[in-house]
XYZ file of C-alpha atoms in Angstrom:
257
model
C -64.105 110.465 -51.636
C -61.261 108.582 -49.903
C -62.134 109.985 -46.492
C -65.809 109.173 -46.960
C -65.055 105.589 -47.971
C -62.737 105.056 -45.036
C -64.939 106.729 -42.436
C -67.901 104.572 -43.457
C -65.956 101.555 -42.186
C -64.963 102.893 -38.778
C -65.626 100.569 -35.866
C -68.936 101.783 -34.355
C -69.270 102.407 -30.614
C -71.822 99.579 -30.406
C -69.070 97.059 -31.117
C -67.013 98.481 -28.250
C -70.025 98.166 -25.975
C -70.489 94.657 -27.296
C -66.962 93.755 -26.254
C -67.599 95.086 -22.750
C -70.808 93.030 -22.531
C -68.996 89.955 -23.874
C -66.241 90.295 -21.267
C -68.908 90.474 -18.576
C -70.562 87.309 -19.934
C -67.237 85.483 -20.076
C -66.351 86.560 -16.543
C -69.678 85.224 -15.284
C -69.257 82.036 -17.323
C -65.755 81.505 -15.907
C -67.084 81.875 -12.375
C -69.761 79.273 -13.120
C -67.219 76.905 -14.683
C -64.620 77.133 -11.925
C -66.676 77.556 -8.773
C -70.347 76.663 -9.333
C -70.416 73.655 -11.669
C -70.090 70.329 -9.820
C -66.802 68.468 -9.877
C -66.829 65.496 -12.236
C -66.621 62.236 -10.250
C -64.004 60.442 -12.369
C -61.688 63.165 -13.709
C -62.001 65.739 -10.955
C -61.265 69.406 -11.557
C -59.368 68.802 -14.796
C -62.756 68.155 -16.428
C -63.471 71.882 -16.114
C -61.403 72.342 -19.294
C -64.545 70.985 -20.969
C -66.244 74.384 -20.610
C -63.622 75.960 -22.880
C -62.562 73.015 -25.026
C -66.005 72.109 -26.361
C -67.203 75.677 -27.196
C -63.890 76.358 -28.970
C -64.237 73.177 -31.022
C -67.839 73.990 -31.928
C -66.887 77.469 -33.130
C -63.908 76.005 -35.017
C -66.495 74.034 -37.003
C -68.895 76.980 -37.493
C -66.559 79.672 -38.816
C -65.294 77.435 -41.676
C -68.796 77.571 -43.133
C -68.835 81.353 -42.845
C -65.563 81.237 -44.767
C -66.997 78.744 -47.259
C -70.139 80.813 -47.977
C -68.170 84.066 -48.238
C -65.667 82.402 -50.574
C -68.490 81.116 -52.759
C -69.949 84.627 -52.956
C -66.520 85.950 -53.923
C -66.119 83.387 -56.706
C -69.588 84.165 -58.049
C -69.255 87.956 -58.019
C -65.549 88.451 -58.784
C -66.337 89.312 -62.416
C -69.993 90.333 -62.032
C -69.678 92.759 -59.115
C -66.058 93.294 -57.966
C -67.052 95.515 -55.034
C -69.400 92.892 -53.591
C -66.756 90.236 -54.240
C -64.176 92.215 -52.264
C -66.575 92.574 -49.345
C -67.171 88.807 -49.357
C -63.435 88.186 -49.536
C -62.893 90.376 -46.477
C -65.416 88.271 -44.540
C -63.768 85.072 -45.797
C -60.389 86.217 -44.496
C -61.792 87.266 -41.115
C -63.635 83.981 -40.600
C -60.562 81.959 -41.619
C -58.499 83.751 -38.990
C -61.147 83.018 -36.350
C -61.173 79.368 -37.399
C -57.425 79.130 -36.758
C -57.830 80.859 -33.375
C -60.587 78.545 -32.137
C -59.003 75.413 -33.627
C -55.743 76.304 -31.858
C -57.609 76.708 -28.568
C -59.364 73.402 -29.178
C -56.123 71.552 -29.904
C -54.240 73.127 -27.005
C -56.978 72.603 -24.423
C -57.519 69.061 -25.693
C -53.866 68.161 -25.120
C -53.934 69.715 -21.648
C -56.992 67.607 -20.896
C -55.604 64.408 -22.457
C -52.324 64.357 -20.516
C -53.799 63.754 -17.016
C -56.768 61.682 -18.259
C -55.198 59.490 -20.984
C -51.590 59.733 -19.831
C -50.497 61.077 -23.250
C -50.539 64.484 -24.920
C -51.644 63.212 -28.313
C -52.935 60.148 -30.119
C -53.580 59.726 -33.832
C -57.214 58.724 -33.548
C -59.851 59.807 -36.068
C -61.219 62.826 -34.208
C -57.871 64.350 -33.332
C -56.343 63.676 -36.738
C -59.220 65.154 -38.742
C -59.343 68.178 -36.434
C -55.591 68.702 -36.839
C -56.125 68.499 -40.615
C -58.768 71.228 -40.320
C -56.286 73.436 -38.476
C -53.571 72.761 -41.068
C -55.918 73.565 -43.950
C -56.788 76.971 -42.528
C -53.198 77.734 -41.587
C -52.376 76.937 -45.220
C -55.199 79.252 -46.291
C -53.710 82.147 -44.310
C -50.169 81.387 -45.505
C -51.434 81.428 -49.086
C -53.160 84.767 -48.497
C -50.039 86.210 -46.915
C -47.215 85.000 -49.124
C -48.630 84.150 -52.549
C -47.223 86.408 -55.264
C -49.704 85.453 -57.980
C -52.499 87.723 -59.107
C -55.048 85.013 -58.318
C -54.392 84.726 -54.558
C -57.988 85.419 -53.530
C -59.367 82.940 -56.060
C -56.923 80.199 -55.031
C -57.752 80.790 -51.363
C -61.480 80.595 -52.110
C -60.993 77.260 -53.875
C -58.944 75.974 -50.923
C -61.789 76.919 -48.578
C -64.051 74.470 -50.433
C -61.707 71.579 -49.595
C -61.347 72.801 -46.023
C -65.120 72.898 -45.538
C -65.380 69.250 -46.607
C -63.301 68.262 -43.570
C -65.767 69.786 -41.081
C -68.510 67.113 -41.318
C -65.785 64.455 -41.199
C -64.518 65.964 -37.927
C -68.053 66.092 -36.550
C -68.941 62.528 -37.512
C -65.575 60.909 -36.796
C -66.501 59.693 -33.313
C -69.740 58.263 -34.734
C -68.184 56.568 -37.767
C -65.091 55.095 -36.098
C -64.090 53.824 -32.693
C -61.781 56.424 -31.205
C -60.090 57.184 -27.920
C -62.003 60.453 -27.862
C -65.095 60.282 -25.600
C -68.540 59.704 -27.084
C -70.431 62.864 -28.090
C -72.188 64.573 -25.182
C -74.978 65.792 -27.449
C -76.882 63.230 -29.477
C -74.635 60.339 -28.488
C -73.965 57.941 -25.642
C -72.509 60.672 -23.451
C -74.436 62.829 -21.017
C -73.998 66.061 -19.096
C -74.954 66.573 -15.486
C -77.780 69.148 -15.180
C -75.590 71.242 -12.877
C -72.992 71.600 -15.632
C -75.341 73.018 -18.250
C -75.337 76.672 -17.069
C -71.539 76.900 -17.151
C -71.406 75.234 -20.553
C -74.132 77.378 -22.118
C -72.817 80.686 -20.743
C -69.305 79.882 -21.954
C -70.667 78.868 -25.354
C -72.661 82.101 -25.694
C -69.770 84.204 -24.426
C -67.235 82.772 -26.858
C -69.748 82.922 -29.712
C -70.326 86.642 -29.037
C -66.575 87.236 -28.720
C -65.857 85.424 -31.984
C -68.629 87.277 -33.813
C -67.403 90.669 -32.603
C -63.779 89.920 -33.484
C -64.903 88.728 -36.908
C -66.834 91.968 -37.486
C -63.903 94.124 -36.396
C -61.477 92.142 -38.545
C -63.885 92.409 -41.485
C -64.064 96.191 -41.126
C -60.287 96.489 -40.864
C -59.851 94.415 -44.016
C -62.464 96.481 -45.860
C -60.643 99.635 -44.791
C -57.398 98.188 -46.149
C -59.125 97.304 -49.426
C -60.575 100.803 -49.786
C -57.257 102.455 -48.997
C -55.570 100.233 -51.575
C -58.205 101.182 -54.149
C -57.793 104.887 -53.364
C -54.021 104.630 -53.824
C -54.535 102.881 -57.167
C -57.057 105.505 -58.308
C -54.712 108.300 -57.243
C -51.885 106.716 -59.231
C -54.116 106.453 -62.300
C -55.217 110.070 -61.924
C -51.576 111.128 -61.660
C -50.694 109.168 -64.771
C -53.567 110.802 -66.680
C -52.389 114.262 -65.650
C -48.809 113.494 -66.659
C -49.673 111.978 -70.041
C -50.287 115.301 -71.912
C -47.033 116.679 -70.512
C -45.095 113.668 -71.788
C -46.668 114.075 -75.253
C -45.825 117.803 -75.323
C -42.219 117.204 -74.248
C -41.847 114.487 -76.879
C -43.131 116.761 -79.675
C -40.807 119.624 -78.607
C -37.807 117.266 -78.635
C -38.567 115.991 -82.124
C -39.100 119.500 -83.455
């Protein structure tokens, strides 16, 4: 039974092929971003960070809702259907890790972009501060998952994900609600994007979305494999205890006789 449970969660060849296809998309997108897209008139070549900064920030605001939904499913099923709850928890963990990855890329690329354009690495305006808070919340989520010694770690992490998800719309709306040093939104705001820049932006967005989805799936399967192995070890220990129990009773009765 243990081998069957583990083998059912092996990474399928299609995911490997997906990674190869994603690398090809990202290579093409990088070529578009660095060599085909027109140079921005004001900022020059440093503006090309845009093609990585914006997709990373978008995905850093998408994966928290994957985490939020999976955490809600875990909380609902943790007593009703423990197996389904564990599967949801595995997805919650994987999506939280991806959130930290993309938020880190967003923060790092943003500072690299800000230094030559604004003359500073960082400023405590609304967009940057709320985005940093998002990163800190999900780092806290992972720290809690890693180091908590309580028996309610998964439940506490799921509750934390609710508070973390609340920050996402605040991040998104911050440059609409408050005046910030961050530029106006390119989509649905006062900003605009040159038509020649759209292919590079869209290909990079699709490429990083595919990459994030594939990594999330692989991480989910690895976590499910860990959960199943942990369950098998627990079942084996219980089976061993059941086999030893009659022997202990027999030895006890012989001693007393």
